[in-house]
mmCIF file of C-alpha atoms in Angstrom:
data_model
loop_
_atom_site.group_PDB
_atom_site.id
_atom_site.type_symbol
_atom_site.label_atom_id
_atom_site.label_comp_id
_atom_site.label_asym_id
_atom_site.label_seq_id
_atom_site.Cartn_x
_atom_site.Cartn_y
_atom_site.Cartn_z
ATOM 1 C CA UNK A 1 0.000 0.000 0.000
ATOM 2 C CA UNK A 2 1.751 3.356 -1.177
ATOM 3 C CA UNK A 3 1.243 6.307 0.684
ATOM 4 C CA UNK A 4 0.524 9.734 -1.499
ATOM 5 C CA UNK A 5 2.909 12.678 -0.746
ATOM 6 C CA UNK A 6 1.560 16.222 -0.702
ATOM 7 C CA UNK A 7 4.679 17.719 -1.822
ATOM 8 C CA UNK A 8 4.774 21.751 -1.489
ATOM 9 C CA UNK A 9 6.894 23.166 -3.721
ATOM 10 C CA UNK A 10 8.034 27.179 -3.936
ATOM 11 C CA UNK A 11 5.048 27.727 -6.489
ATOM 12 C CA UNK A 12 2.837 26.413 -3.710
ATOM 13 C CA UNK A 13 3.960 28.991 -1.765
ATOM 14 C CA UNK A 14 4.936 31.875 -4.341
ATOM 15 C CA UNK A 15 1.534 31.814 -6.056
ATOM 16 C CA UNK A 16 -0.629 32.562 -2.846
ATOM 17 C CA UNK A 17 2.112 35.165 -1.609
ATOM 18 C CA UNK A 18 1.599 36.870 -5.546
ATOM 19 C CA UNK A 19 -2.425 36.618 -5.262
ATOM 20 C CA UNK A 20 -1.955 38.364 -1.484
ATOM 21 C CA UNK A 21 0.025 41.004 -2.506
ATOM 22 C CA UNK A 22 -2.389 41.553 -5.911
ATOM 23 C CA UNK A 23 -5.487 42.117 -3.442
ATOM 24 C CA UNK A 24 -3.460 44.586 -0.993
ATOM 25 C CA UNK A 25 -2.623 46.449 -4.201
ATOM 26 C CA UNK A 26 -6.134 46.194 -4.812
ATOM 27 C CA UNK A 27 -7.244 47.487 -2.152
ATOM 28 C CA UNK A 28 -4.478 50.296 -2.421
ATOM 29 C CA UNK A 29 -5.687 51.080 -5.989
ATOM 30 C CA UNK A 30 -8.898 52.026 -5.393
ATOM 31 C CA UNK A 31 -8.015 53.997 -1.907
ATOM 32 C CA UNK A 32 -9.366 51.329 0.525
ATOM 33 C CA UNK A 33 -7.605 51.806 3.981
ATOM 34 C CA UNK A 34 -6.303 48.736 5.389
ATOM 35 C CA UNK A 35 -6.292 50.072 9.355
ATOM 36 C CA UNK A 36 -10.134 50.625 8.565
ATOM 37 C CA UNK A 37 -10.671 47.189 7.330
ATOM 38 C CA UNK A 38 -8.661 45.874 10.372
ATOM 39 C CA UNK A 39 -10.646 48.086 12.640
ATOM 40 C CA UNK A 40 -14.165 46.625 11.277
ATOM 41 C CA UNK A 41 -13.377 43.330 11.357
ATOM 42 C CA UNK A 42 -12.501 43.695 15.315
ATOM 43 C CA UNK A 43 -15.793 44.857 15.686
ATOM 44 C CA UNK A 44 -17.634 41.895 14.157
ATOM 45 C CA UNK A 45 -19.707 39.995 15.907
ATOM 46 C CA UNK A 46 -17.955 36.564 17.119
ATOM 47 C CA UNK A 47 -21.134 34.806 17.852
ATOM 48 C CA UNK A 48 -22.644 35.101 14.475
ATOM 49 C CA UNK A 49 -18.851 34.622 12.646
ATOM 50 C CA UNK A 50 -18.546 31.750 14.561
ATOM 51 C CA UNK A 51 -21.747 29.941 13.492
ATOM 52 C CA UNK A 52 -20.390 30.650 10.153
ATOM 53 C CA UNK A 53 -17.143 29.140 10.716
ATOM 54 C CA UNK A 54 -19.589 25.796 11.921
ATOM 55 C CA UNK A 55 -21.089 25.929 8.445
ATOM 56 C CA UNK A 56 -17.779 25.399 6.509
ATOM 57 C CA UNK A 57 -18.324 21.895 8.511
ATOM 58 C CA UNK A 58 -21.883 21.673 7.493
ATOM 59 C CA UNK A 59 -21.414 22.671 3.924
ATOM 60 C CA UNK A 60 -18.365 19.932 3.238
ATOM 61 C CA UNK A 61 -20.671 17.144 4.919
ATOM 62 C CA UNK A 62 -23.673 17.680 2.850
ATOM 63 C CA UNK A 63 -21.006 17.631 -0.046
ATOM 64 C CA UNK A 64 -19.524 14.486 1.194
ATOM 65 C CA UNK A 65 -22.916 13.162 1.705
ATOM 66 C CA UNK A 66 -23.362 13.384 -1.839
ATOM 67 C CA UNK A 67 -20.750 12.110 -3.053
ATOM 68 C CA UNK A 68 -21.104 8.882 -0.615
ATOM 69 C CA UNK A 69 -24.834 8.253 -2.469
ATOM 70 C CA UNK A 70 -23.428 8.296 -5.745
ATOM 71 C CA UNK A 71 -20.476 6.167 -5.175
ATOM 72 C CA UNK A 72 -22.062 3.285 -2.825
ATOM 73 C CA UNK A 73 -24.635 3.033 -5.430
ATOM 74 C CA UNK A 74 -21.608 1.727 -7.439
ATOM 75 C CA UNK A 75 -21.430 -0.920 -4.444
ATOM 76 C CA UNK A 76 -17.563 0.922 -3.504
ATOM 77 C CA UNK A 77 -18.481 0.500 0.139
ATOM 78 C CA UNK A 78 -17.357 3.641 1.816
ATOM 79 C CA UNK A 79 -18.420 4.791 5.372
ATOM 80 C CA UNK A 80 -20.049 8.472 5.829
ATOM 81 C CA UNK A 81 -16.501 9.102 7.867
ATOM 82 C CA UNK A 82 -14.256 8.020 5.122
ATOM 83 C CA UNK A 83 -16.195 10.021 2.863
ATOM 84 C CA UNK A 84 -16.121 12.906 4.709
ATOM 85 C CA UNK A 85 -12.359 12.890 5.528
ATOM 86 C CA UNK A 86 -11.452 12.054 1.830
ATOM 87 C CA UNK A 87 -13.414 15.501 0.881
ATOM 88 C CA UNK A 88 -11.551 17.153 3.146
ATOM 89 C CA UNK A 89 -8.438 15.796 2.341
ATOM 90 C CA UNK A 90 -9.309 16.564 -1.559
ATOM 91 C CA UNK A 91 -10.149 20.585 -0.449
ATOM 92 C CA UNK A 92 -6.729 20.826 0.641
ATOM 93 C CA UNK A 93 -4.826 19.380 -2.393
ATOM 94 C CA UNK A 94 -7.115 21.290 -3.693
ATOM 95 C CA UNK A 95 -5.958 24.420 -2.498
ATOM 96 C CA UNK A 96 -1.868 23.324 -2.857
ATOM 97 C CA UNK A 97 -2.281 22.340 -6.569
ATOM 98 C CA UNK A 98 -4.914 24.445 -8.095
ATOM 99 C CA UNK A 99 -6.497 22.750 -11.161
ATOM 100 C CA UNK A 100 -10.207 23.638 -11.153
ATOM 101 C CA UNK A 101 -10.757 20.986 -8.502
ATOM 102 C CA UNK A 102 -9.514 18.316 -10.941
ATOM 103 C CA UNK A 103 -6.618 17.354 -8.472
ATOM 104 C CA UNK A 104 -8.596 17.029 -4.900
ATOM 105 C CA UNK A 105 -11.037 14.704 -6.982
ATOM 106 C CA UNK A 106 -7.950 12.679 -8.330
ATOM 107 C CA UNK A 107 -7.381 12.109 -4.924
ATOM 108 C CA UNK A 108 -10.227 10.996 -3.909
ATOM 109 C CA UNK A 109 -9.788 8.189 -6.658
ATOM 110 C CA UNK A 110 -6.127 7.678 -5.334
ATOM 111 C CA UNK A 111 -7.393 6.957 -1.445
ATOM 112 C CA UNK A 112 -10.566 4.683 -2.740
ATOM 113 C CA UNK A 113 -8.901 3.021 -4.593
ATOM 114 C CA UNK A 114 -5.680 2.345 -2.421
ATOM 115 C CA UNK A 115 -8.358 0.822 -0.109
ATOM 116 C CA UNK A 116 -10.256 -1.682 -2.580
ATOM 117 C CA UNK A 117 -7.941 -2.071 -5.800
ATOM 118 C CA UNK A 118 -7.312 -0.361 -9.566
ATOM 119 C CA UNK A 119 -10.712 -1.633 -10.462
ATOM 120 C CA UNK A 120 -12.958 0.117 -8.420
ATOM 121 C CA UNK A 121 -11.460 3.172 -10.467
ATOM 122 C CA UNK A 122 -13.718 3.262 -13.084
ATOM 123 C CA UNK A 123 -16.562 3.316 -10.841
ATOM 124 C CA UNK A 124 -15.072 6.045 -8.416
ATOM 125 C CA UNK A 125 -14.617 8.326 -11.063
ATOM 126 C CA UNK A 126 -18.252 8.362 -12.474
ATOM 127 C CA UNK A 127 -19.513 9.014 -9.286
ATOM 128 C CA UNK A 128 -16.995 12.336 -9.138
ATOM 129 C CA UNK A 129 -17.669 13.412 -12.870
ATOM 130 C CA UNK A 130 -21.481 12.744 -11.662
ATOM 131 C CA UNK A 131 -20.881 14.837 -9.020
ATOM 132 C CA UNK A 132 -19.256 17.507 -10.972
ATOM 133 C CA UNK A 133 -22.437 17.843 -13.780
ATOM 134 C CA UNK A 134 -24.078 17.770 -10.465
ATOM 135 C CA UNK A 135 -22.403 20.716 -9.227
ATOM 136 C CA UNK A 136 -22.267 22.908 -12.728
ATOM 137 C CA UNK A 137 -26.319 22.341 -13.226
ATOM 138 C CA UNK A 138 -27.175 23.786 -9.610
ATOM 139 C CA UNK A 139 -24.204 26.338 -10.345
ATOM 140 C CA UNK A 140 -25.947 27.744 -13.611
ATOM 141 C CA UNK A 141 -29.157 27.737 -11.782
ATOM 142 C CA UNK A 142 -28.165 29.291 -9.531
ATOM 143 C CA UNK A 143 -26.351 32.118 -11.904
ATOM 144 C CA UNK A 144 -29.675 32.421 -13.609
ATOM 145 C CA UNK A 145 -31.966 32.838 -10.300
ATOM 146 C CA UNK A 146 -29.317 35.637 -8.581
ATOM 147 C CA UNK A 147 -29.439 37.213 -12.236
ATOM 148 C CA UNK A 148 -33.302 37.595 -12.110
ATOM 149 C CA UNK A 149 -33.364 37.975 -8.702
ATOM 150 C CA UNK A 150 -30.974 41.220 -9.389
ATOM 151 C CA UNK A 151 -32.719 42.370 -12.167
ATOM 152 C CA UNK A 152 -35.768 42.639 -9.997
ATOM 153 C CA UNK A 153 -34.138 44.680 -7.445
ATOM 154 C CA UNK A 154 -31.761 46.598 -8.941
ATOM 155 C CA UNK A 155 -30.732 48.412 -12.435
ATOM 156 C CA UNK A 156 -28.208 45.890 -13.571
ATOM 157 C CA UNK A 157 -24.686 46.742 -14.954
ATOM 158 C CA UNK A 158 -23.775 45.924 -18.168
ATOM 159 C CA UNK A 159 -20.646 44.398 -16.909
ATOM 160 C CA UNK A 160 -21.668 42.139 -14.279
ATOM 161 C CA UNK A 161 -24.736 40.934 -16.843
ATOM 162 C CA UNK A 162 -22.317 40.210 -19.814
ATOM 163 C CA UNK A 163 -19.597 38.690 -17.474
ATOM 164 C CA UNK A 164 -22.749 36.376 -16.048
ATOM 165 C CA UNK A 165 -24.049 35.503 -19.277
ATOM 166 C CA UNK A 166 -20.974 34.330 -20.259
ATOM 167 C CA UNK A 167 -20.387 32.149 -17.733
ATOM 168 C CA UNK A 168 -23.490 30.426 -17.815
ATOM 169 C CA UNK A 169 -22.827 29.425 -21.571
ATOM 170 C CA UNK A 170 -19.344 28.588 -20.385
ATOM 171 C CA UNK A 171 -20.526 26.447 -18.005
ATOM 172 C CA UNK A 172 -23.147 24.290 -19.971
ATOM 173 C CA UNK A 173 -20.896 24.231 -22.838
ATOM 174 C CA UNK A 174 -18.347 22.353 -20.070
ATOM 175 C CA UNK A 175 -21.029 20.170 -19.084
ATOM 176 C CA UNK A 176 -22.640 19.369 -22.380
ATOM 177 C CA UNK A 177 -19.606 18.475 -23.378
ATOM 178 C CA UNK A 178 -18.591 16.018 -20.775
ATOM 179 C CA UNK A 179 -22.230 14.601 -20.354
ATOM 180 C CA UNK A 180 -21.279 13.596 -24.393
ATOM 181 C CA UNK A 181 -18.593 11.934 -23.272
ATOM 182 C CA UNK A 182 -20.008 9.985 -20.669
ATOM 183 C CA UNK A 183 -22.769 8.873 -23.182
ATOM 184 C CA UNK A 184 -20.102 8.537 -26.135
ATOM 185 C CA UNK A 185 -18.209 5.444 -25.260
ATOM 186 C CA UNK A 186 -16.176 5.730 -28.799
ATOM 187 C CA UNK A 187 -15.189 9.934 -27.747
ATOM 188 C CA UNK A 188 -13.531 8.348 -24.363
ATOM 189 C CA UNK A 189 -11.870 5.205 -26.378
ATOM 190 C CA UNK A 190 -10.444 7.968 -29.447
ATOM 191 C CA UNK A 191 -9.018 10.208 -26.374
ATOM 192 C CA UNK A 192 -7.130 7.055 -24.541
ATOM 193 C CA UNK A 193 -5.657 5.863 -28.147
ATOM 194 C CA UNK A 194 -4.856 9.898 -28.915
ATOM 195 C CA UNK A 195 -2.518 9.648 -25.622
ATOM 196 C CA UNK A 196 -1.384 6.919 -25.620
ATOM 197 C CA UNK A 197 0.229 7.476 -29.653
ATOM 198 C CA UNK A 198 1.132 10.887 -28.078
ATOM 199 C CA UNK A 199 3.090 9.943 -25.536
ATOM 200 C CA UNK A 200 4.841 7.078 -27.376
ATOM 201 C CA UNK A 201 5.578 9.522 -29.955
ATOM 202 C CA UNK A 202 6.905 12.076 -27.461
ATOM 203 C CA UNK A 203 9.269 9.089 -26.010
ATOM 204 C CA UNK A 204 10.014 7.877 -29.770
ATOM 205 C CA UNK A 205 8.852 4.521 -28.872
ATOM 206 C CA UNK A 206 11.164 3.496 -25.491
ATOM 207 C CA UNK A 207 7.795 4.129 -24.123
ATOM 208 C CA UNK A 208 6.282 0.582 -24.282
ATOM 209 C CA UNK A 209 2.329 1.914 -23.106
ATOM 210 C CA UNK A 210 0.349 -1.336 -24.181
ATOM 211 C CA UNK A 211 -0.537 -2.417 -20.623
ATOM 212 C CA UNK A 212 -1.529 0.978 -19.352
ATOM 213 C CA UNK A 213 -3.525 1.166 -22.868
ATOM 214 C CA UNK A 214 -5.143 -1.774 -21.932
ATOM 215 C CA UNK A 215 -5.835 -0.673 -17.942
ATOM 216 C CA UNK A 216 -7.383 2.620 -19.199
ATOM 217 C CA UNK A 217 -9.565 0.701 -21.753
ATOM 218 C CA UNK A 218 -10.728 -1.654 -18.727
ATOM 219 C CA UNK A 219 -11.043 1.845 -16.315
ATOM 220 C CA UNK A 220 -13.042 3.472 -19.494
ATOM 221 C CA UNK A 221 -15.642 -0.199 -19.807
ATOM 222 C CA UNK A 222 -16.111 0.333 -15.879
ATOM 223 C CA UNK A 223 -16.460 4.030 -16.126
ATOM 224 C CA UNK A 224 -19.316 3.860 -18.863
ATOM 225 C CA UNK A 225 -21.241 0.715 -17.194
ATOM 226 C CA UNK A 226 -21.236 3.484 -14.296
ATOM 227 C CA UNK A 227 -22.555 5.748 -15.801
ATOM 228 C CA UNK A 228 -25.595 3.776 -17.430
ATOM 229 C CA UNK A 229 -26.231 2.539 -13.934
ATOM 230 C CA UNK A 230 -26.804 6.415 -12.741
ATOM 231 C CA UNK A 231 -29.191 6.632 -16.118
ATOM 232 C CA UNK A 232 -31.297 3.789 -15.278
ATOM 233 C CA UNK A 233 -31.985 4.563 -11.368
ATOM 234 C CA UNK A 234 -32.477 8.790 -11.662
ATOM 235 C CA UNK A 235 -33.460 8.246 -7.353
ATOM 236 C CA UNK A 236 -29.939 7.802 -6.681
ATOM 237 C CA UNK A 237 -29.149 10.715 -8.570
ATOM 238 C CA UNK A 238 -31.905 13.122 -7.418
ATOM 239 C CA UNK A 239 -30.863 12.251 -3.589
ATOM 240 C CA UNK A 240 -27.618 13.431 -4.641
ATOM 241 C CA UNK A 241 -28.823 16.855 -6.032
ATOM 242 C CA UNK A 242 -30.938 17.327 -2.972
ATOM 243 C CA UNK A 243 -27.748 16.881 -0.726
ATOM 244 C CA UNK A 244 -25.537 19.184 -3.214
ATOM 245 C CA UNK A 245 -27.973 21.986 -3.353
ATOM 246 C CA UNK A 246 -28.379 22.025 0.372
ATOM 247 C CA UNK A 247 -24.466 21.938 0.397
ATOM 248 C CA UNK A 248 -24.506 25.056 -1.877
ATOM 249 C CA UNK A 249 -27.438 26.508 0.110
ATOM 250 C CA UNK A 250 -25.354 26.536 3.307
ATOM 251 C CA UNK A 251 -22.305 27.795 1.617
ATOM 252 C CA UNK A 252 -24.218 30.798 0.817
ATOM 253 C CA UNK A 253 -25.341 31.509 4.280
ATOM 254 C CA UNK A 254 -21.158 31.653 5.029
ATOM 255 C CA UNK A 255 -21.220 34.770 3.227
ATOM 256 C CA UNK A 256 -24.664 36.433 4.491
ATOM 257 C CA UNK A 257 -23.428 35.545 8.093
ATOM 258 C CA UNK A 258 -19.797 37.277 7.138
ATOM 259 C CA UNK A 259 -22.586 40.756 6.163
ATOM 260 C CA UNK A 260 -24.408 40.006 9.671
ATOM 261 C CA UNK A 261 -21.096 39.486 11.599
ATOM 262 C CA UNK A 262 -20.035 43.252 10.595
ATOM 263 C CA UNK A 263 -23.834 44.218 11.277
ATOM 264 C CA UNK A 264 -24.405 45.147 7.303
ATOM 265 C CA UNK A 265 -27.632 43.756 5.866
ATOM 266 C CA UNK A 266 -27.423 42.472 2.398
ATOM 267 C CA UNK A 267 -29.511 41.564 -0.372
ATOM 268 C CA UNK A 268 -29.409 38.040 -0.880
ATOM 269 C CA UNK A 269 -29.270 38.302 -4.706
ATOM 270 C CA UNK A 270 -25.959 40.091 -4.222
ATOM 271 C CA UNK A 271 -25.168 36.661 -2.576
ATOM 272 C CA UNK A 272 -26.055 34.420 -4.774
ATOM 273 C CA UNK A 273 -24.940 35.908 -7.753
ATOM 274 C CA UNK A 274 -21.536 36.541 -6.502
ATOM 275 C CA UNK A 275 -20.666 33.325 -5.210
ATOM 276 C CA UNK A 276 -21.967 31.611 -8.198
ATOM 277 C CA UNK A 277 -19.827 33.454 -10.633
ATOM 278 C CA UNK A 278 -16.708 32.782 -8.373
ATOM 279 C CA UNK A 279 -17.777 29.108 -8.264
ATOM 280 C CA UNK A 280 -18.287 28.902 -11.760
ATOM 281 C CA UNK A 281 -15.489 30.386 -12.753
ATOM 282 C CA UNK A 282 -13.048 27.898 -10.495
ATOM 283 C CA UNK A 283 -15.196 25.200 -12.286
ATOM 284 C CA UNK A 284 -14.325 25.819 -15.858
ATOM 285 C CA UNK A 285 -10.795 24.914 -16.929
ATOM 286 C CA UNK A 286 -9.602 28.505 -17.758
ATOM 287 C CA UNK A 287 -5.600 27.420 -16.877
ATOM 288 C CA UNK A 288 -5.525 30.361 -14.460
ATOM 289 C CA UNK A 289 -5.284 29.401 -10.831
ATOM 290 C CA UNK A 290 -7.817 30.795 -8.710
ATOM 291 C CA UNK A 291 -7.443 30.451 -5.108
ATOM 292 C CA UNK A 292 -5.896 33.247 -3.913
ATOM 293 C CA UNK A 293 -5.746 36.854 -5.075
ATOM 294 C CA UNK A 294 -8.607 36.743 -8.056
ATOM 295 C CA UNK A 295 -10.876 35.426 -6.072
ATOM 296 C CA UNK A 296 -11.236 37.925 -3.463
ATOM 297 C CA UNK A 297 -10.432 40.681 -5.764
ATOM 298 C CA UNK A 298 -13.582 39.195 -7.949
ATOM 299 C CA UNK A 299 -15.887 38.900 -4.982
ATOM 300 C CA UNK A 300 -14.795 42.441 -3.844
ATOM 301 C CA UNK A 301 -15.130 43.853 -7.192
ATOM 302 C CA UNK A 302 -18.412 42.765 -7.738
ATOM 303 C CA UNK A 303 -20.338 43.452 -4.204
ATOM 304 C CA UNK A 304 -18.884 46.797 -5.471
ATOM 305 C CA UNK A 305 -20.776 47.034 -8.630
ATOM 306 C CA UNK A 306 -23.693 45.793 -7.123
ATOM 307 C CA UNK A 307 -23.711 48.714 -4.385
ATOM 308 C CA UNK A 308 -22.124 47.259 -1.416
ATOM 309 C CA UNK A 309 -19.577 50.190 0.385
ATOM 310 C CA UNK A 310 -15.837 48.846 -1.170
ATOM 311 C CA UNK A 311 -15.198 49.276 2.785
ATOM 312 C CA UNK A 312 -17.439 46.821 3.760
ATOM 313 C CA UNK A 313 -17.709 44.195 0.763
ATOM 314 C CA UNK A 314 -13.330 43.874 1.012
ATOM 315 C CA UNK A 315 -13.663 43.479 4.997
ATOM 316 C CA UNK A 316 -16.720 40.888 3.996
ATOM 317 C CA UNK A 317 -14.746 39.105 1.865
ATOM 318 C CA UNK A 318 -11.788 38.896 3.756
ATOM 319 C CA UNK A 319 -13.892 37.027 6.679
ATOM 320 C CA UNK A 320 -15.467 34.747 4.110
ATOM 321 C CA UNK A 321 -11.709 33.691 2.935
ATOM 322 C CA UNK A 322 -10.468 33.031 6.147
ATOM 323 C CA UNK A 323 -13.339 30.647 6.587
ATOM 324 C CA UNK A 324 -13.840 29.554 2.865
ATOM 325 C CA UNK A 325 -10.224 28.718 1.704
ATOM 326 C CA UNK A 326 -7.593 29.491 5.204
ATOM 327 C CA UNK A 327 -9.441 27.331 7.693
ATOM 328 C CA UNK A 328 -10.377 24.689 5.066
ATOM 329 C CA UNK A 329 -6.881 24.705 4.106
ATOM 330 C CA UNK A 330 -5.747 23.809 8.015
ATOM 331 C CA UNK A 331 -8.568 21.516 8.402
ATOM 332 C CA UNK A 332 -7.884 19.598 5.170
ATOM 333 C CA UNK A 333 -4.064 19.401 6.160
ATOM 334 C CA UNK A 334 -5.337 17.649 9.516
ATOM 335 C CA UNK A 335 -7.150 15.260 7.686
ATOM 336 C CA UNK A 336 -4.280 14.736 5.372
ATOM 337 C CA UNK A 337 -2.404 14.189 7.632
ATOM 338 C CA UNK A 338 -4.211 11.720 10.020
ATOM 339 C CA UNK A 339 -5.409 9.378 6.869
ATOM 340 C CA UNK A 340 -1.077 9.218 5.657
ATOM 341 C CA UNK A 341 -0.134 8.228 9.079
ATOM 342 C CA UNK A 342 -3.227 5.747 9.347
ATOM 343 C CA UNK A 343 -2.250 4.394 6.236
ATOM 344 C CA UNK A 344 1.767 4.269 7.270
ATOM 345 C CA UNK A 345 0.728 2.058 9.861
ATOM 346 C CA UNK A 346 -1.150 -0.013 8.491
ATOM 347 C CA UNK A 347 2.076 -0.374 6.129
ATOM 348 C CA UNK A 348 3.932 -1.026 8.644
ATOM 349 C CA UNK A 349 1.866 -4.014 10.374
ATOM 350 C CA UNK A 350 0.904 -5.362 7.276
#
């Protein structure tokens, strides 16, 4: 049983230290004082930041949740726990190798599939792309309700509407285009052959790839049968979209509590429609990474536009990181850490 190192390397460490010093010069930019922002946030209001903080918890198990229907459907037997520490283990590799969430669900494959063999892989991974069309459906919905739910409110800015609009045909394009390969069998086999005469060409043939062109053709059978299984019982699936909308539902409340916490009521269409173009744009595989930096100067930026003090929505946002990516980051690292050394010593007595 092999153990999977987390290595941080200096672009682990530069890139975050880059996107902090692009939101100070933000927040320089357009004259926001620092102190000020440092001042309000000692005033917030512990009790209600602190039942935020709990919902980071409550959020990542109704995720896990979800994930744990789709993939014991697949009979991979896998306890609520071990579901719910492999999440949190993915949210922090996550975070160290940013990849539009592609690594921390690669993960997840890795640690199911040290525990009950290569083929369960095919099976683990159609209950994470699953999860993923999942995830971008409720995330366009949710685009399009904050969207109405702004124009109904508010006189809309060209920027924010173009920028949404966008993203929402972004986003289905994404998942139209991987639903047609989960339905197109002959797409996934064309890709696997395509990469496999790729990479012996790139090694001018010292590369002898016919057994792992076999294992991905197995992992690609498995994968499909998966799928088809998810098609032909929709109650699995629906459970799962229940669990992963309440999941998004109490992710939004992290932010609205962040607003209470400084005592600043916000409209909840500001809410939603923020978060959801953050979230869809760290869902669609843009090559940028966005963990740190654009994704505070983005939520910052657009509570702006959509009338929120720049005071207030960068001191908002700042609370909702520390929460959102800083303590998921130290929570992840524990569970990281405590599933390695389990599985060291299980190594070791084996």
């Amino acid at each position: 049983m092999a153990t999977m190192k987390s290595q941080v390397t200096w672009k682990t460490i530069i890139l975050p230290v880059i996107g902090i010093a692009a939101f100070i010069a933000y927040l320089q930019i357009f004259q926001v004082s620092i102190p000020e922002i440092i001042a309000t946030i000692q005033k917030a209001d512990p009790l209600l930041y602190s039942l935020a903080a709990l919902l980071v918890f409550v959020d990542v198990f109704f995720h896990s949740l979800a994930w744990h229907q789709l993939i014991n459907f697949l009979s991979v037997k896998l306890s609520v726990l071990k579901s719910y520490l492999y999440v949190w283990y993915g949210i922090y590799v996550d975070i160290i190798i940013p990849a539009e969430s592609l690594s921390g669900e690669i993960s997840r494959i890795y640690l199911v599939t040290r525990m009950h063999g290569n083929n369960v892989a095919g099976k683990v991974a159609a209950s994470l792309v699953a999860q993923r069309l999942i995830g971008m459906g409720i995330g366009t919905a949710t685009l399009l309700i904050g969207m109405g739910m702004l124009m109904a409110e508010f006189q809309i800015n060209s920027l924010i509407f173009s920028l949404t609009l966008f993203l929402v045909i972004a986003t289905l394009f994404f998942a139209f285009l991987l639903l047609f390969l989960c339905i197109k069998k002959s797409w996934t086999l064309k890709i696997i052959d395509w990469a496999i005469r790729f990479a012996e060409h790139i090694s001018k043939g010292e590369w002898k790839l016919a057994k792992i062109k076999e294992e991905a053709v197995k992992l690609a059978d498995m994968f499909h049968v998966s799928i088809r299984a998810f098609g032909h019982t929709p109650r699995v699936v629906i459970v799962s979209i229940i669990l992963t909308a309440l999941s998004w539902i109490v992710y939004l409340g992290i932010s609205y509590l962040c607003f209470l916490a400084l005592n600043f009521k916000v409209s909840w269409s500001i809410i939603i429609t923020t978060q959801a173009v953050v979230s869809a744009v760290k869902s669609i595989p843009l090559g940028v990474p966005f963990e740190v930096g654009l994704p505070e100067i983005t939520i910052t930026t657009f509570y702006g536009l959509l009338g929120v003090p720049l005071g207030i929505s960068a001191t908002a946002t700042i609370l909702n990181r520390v929460l959102t990516l800083w303590l998921r980051f130290f929570v992840g690292f524990i569970a990281q850490q405590w599933i390695e050394l389990k599985a060291l010593r299980h190594l070791q007595t084996a």
